[in-house]
Coordinates of C-alpha atoms in Angstrom, one line a residue:
M1 CA -16.1 -47.7 43.7
A2 CA -14.9 -46.5 47.1
N3 CA -16.7 -45.3 50.2
I4 CA -14.4 -42.2 50.4
P5 CA -15.8 -38.6 50.6
Y6 CA -14.5 -36.0 48.2
F7 CA -12.8 -33.9 50.9
L8 CA -11.1 -37.1 52.3
W9 CA -9.9 -38.0 48.8
L10 CA -8.2 -34.5 48.6
K11 CA -6.5 -35.1 51.9
L12 CA -5.3 -38.6 51.0
Y13 CA -4.3 -37.8 47.4
P14 CA -3.5 -34.1 47.2
T15 CA -1.4 -34.4 44.0
T16 CA -4.0 -36.4 42.1
P17 CA -6.0 -34.1 39.8
V18 CA -9.8 -34.5 40.4
K19 CA -11.5 -32.6 37.6
L20 CA -15.0 -31.7 38.5
M21 CA -17.1 -29.0 37.0
K22 CA -18.4 -26.2 39.3
A23 CA -22.0 -27.5 39.0
K24 CA -20.9 -31.0 40.2
L25 CA -19.0 -29.4 43.1
Q26 CA -22.0 -27.3 44.0
A27 CA -24.1 -30.5 44.0
I28 CA -21.6 -32.1 46.5
T29 CA -21.7 -29.0 48.7
S30 CA -25.4 -29.0 48.7
F31 CA -25.5 -32.7 49.6
H32 CA -23.2 -32.0 52.5
G33 CA -25.0 -28.8 53.6
I34 CA -22.3 -26.4 52.7
T35 CA -23.4 -23.0 51.6
T36 CA -21.5 -21.7 48.5
P37 CA -22.3 -18.4 46.9
K38 CA -22.7 -18.4 43.1
R39 CA -19.8 -16.0 42.5
R40 CA -17.2 -18.3 44.1
T41 CA -14.7 -19.8 41.8
T42 CA -14.1 -23.5 41.3
E43 CA -10.9 -23.4 43.4
E44 CA -12.7 -21.7 46.2
V45 CA -15.4 -24.3 46.2
K46 CA -12.7 -27.0 46.3
D47 CA -11.1 -25.4 49.3
M48 CA -14.5 -25.2 51.1
V49 CA -15.1 -28.9 50.4
S50 CA -11.6 -30.0 51.5
N51 CA -11.9 -28.2 54.8
H52 CA -15.4 -29.6 55.5
V53 CA -15.8 -32.3 58.1
C54 CA -18.9 -34.5 57.9
T55 CA -20.7 -34.8 61.3
N56 CA -23.4 -37.1 59.8
E57 CA -22.9 -40.5 58.3
F58 CA -24.2 -41.5 54.9
P59 CA -24.4 -45.3 54.9
D60 CA -26.2 -45.3 51.6
S61 CA -23.8 -43.0 49.8
Q62 CA -20.6 -44.0 48.0
S63 CA -18.0 -42.0 46.2
V64 CA -16.8 -43.1 42.8
F65 CA -13.5 -41.5 41.5
E66 CA -11.4 -42.1 38.4
R67 CA -7.9 -40.8 38.1
V68 CA -7.6 -38.4 35.2
P69 CA -4.1 -38.2 33.6
D70 CA -2.5 -34.8 33.3
R71 CA -2.7 -33.9 29.6
S72 CA -1.3 -30.4 29.7
S73 CA 1.9 -31.5 28.0
E74 CA -0.1 -33.2 25.2
I75 CA -2.2 -30.1 24.7
L76 CA 0.9 -28.0 24.5
E77 CA 2.5 -30.3 22.0
H78 CA -0.7 -30.3 19.9
R79 CA -0.7 -26.5 19.9
K80 CA 2.9 -26.4 18.7
I81 CA 2.1 -28.8 15.8
I82 CA -0.9 -26.7 14.7
K83 CA 1.2 -23.5 14.9
A84 CA 3.9 -25.1 12.8
K85 CA 1.4 -26.2 10.2
K86 CA -0.1 -22.7 9.9
S87 CA 3.3 -21.0 9.5
A88 CA 4.6 -23.5 7.0
K89 CA 4.1 -22.8 3.3
C90 CA 2.7 -25.9 1.7
F91 CA 2.1 -26.1 -2.0
S92 CA 0.1 -28.9 -3.4
I93 CA 1.0 -29.8 -7.0
S94 CA -1.4 -31.8 -9.0
E95 CA 0.1 -33.9 -11.8
R96 CA -3.0 -33.4 -13.9
E97 CA -2.8 -29.6 -13.8
H98 CA 1.0 -29.1 -14.0
V99 CA 2.9 -31.0 -16.6
F100 CA 6.7 -30.7 -16.8
P101 CA 8.2 -29.9 -19.1
P102 CA 5.4 -27.7 -20.6
D103 CA 4.4 -27.8 -24.2
P104 CA 6.2 -25.5 -26.7
V105 CA 4.7 -22.1 -27.3
S106 CA 2.4 -22.0 -30.2
V107 CA 2.8 -19.6 -33.1
V108 CA -0.3 -17.6 -32.0
D109 CA 1.1 -17.1 -28.5
E110 CA 4.5 -16.1 -29.9
H111 CA 2.9 -13.5 -32.0
R112 CA 0.8 -12.2 -29.1
I113 CA 3.7 -12.0 -26.8
I114 CA 5.9 -10.2 -29.3
S115 CA 3.1 -7.7 -30.3
E116 CA 2.4 -6.8 -26.6
T117 CA 6.1 -6.4 -25.9
C118 CA 6.5 -4.1 -28.9
K119 CA 3.6 -2.0 -27.7
M120 CA 5.0 -1.7 -24.2
I121 CA 8.5 -0.6 -25.4
D122 CA 7.3 1.7 -28.3
P123 CA 9.2 5.0 -28.1
T124 CA 5.9 7.0 -28.2
I125 CA 4.9 5.5 -24.9
F126 CA 7.8 6.8 -22.8
E127 CA 9.6 9.4 -25.0
D128 CA 8.7 13.1 -24.5
A129 CA 9.4 16.5 -25.9
G130 CA 9.0 20.1 -24.9
C131 CA 5.8 22.0 -25.6
E132 CA 6.2 25.2 -27.5
V133 CA 3.9 27.1 -25.1
Y134 CA 4.3 25.6 -21.7
G135 CA 7.8 24.2 -22.0
L136 CA 6.7 21.1 -20.1
L137 CA 8.1 17.7 -21.2
V138 CA 5.0 16.0 -22.6
P139 CA 4.8 12.4 -24.0
F140 CA 4.6 12.2 -27.8
T141 CA 1.1 10.7 -27.5
K142 CA -0.1 14.1 -26.3
L143 CA 1.8 16.3 -28.7
T144 CA 0.9 17.6 -32.2
P145 CA 3.5 18.9 -34.7
K146 CA 3.1 22.7 -34.9
A147 CA 3.4 22.5 -38.7
E148 CA 0.1 20.8 -38.7
L149 CA -1.6 23.5 -36.6
D150 CA -3.1 26.7 -37.8
L151 CA -3.6 28.6 -34.6
N152 CA -3.7 32.2 -33.5
Y153 CA -0.6 33.0 -31.3
D154 CA -1.6 36.6 -30.6
V155 CA -3.0 35.5 -27.2
L156 CA 0.6 34.9 -26.1
T157 CA 1.6 38.5 -26.9
V158 CA 1.4 40.5 -23.7
S159 CA 3.0 43.9 -23.2
G160 CA 4.9 44.8 -20.1
V161 CA 5.8 41.3 -19.0
T162 CA 9.0 40.6 -21.0
R163 CA 12.5 42.0 -21.1
K164 CA 15.3 41.4 -23.5
E165 CA 18.7 40.4 -22.2
R166 CA 21.1 43.3 -21.4
K167 CA 24.9 42.9 -21.3
H168 CA 25.4 46.3 -19.7
S169 CA 23.4 48.6 -17.4
E170 CA 23.6 51.4 -20.0
E171 CA 21.7 49.3 -22.6
P172 CA 18.0 50.3 -23.1
I173 CA 15.2 48.2 -21.6
E174 CA 13.3 46.5 -24.4
E175 CA 10.5 44.0 -24.5
V176 CA 10.5 40.7 -26.5
E177 CA 8.6 41.2 -29.7
G178 CA 5.8 38.9 -30.7
P179 CA 4.4 36.0 -28.7
V180 CA 6.6 34.5 -26.0
M181 CA 7.2 30.8 -26.8
A182 CA 10.0 28.4 -27.4
E183 CA 10.6 28.5 -31.1
E184 CA 13.0 25.6 -30.9
C185 CA 10.2 23.2 -30.0
D186 CA 8.4 21.6 -32.8
Y187 CA 5.3 20.4 -30.9
V188 CA 2.3 21.7 -29.1
C189 CA 0.6 19.8 -26.4
T190 CA -3.1 19.0 -26.7
D191 CA -3.9 21.2 -23.6
C192 CA -2.3 24.3 -25.1
E193 CA -3.9 23.6 -28.4
A194 CA -7.4 23.5 -26.9
R195 CA -6.8 26.6 -24.9
R196 CA -5.5 28.6 -27.9
L197 CA -8.4 27.5 -30.0
K198 CA -10.7 29.0 -27.4
N199 CA -8.5 32.2 -27.2
I200 CA -7.6 31.4 -23.5
K201 CA -4.3 32.4 -22.1
P202 CA -2.2 29.5 -20.7
S203 CA -3.0 29.0 -17.0
A204 CA 0.5 28.7 -15.7
W205 CA 3.1 31.1 -16.9
P206 CA 5.6 30.0 -14.2
I207 CA 5.7 26.6 -15.9
T208 CA 7.9 28.3 -18.5
F209 CA 10.6 27.6 -16.0
A210 CA 10.7 24.0 -17.1
L211 CA 11.1 25.2 -20.7
A212 CA 14.1 27.3 -19.8
K213 CA 15.7 24.4 -18.0
Y214 CA 14.9 22.0 -20.8
H215 CA 16.4 24.2 -23.6
G216 CA 19.4 25.2 -21.5
H217 CA 20.1 21.5 -21.1
M218 CA 19.6 20.8 -24.8
Q219 CA 21.8 23.7 -25.9
K220 CA 24.5 22.6 -23.6
K221 CA 24.2 19.0 -24.8
C222 CA 24.3 20.1 -28.5
G223 CA 27.3 22.3 -28.0
G224 CA 25.5 25.6 -28.6
P225 CA 25.5 28.7 -26.5
K226 CA 24.3 28.0 -22.9
F227 CA 22.4 31.2 -22.3
T228 CA 20.5 31.6 -25.6
T229 CA 17.1 31.4 -23.7
I230 CA 17.9 33.9 -21.1
N231 CA 14.9 36.0 -22.3
V232 CA 12.7 33.1 -21.2
W233 CA 14.0 33.5 -17.7
F234 CA 12.9 37.1 -17.7
V235 CA 9.5 36.1 -19.0
L236 CA 9.3 33.6 -16.2
L237 CA 10.2 36.1 -13.4
L238 CA 8.0 38.9 -14.7
G239 CA 5.1 36.6 -15.5
E240 CA 5.3 35.0 -12.1
G241 CA 5.4 38.4 -10.4
N242 CA 2.2 39.5 -12.2

């Protein structure tokens, strides 16, 4: 306990932090008759109190102060520790849940793993072939052998949209006879099968472009003539123009 006013304490010990809330400071200013607006900050109120000079004596009043240590460095260090803990990857391993080395794989698990692996790498999952109508490369799971189908191909016969290959300009212009399709393909996709059952024309003649590229690549790979499917290119161009 000391009979020292607050403003005098600030003058005697300016470097000593005296931490008082704004409400406490306003109580001191009210006791000393200092008018402080509510919107003043704590630092402004401290300045008003430190510049105040008491003209009255308060024999019955005493000031009690306790020096508060500066803990800013401790707070900063504590924040660094918390940040390091959050950024660190901690893994808690329980001896009851994790046993090392683990038990050998059972026969049931071996059979399940092998069966699932065989299903994943089965050729029918990722292998594909060309559709006889569209020429798209379709997975085998969506293809049906054309030998098993009994469908009407007349819907694919359209006059005025095909041209046969000509080696010279003097050769006559002739159309491709019969339905336009890739006879080298042995499968028909389920979409084309459903459309032809309903006597609906395929919706994308330009897709035959994929058929021409596919068969041109296969003919070249097999050592056969490279341009045997040139008529398909004419079908593509004329069909796309119409």
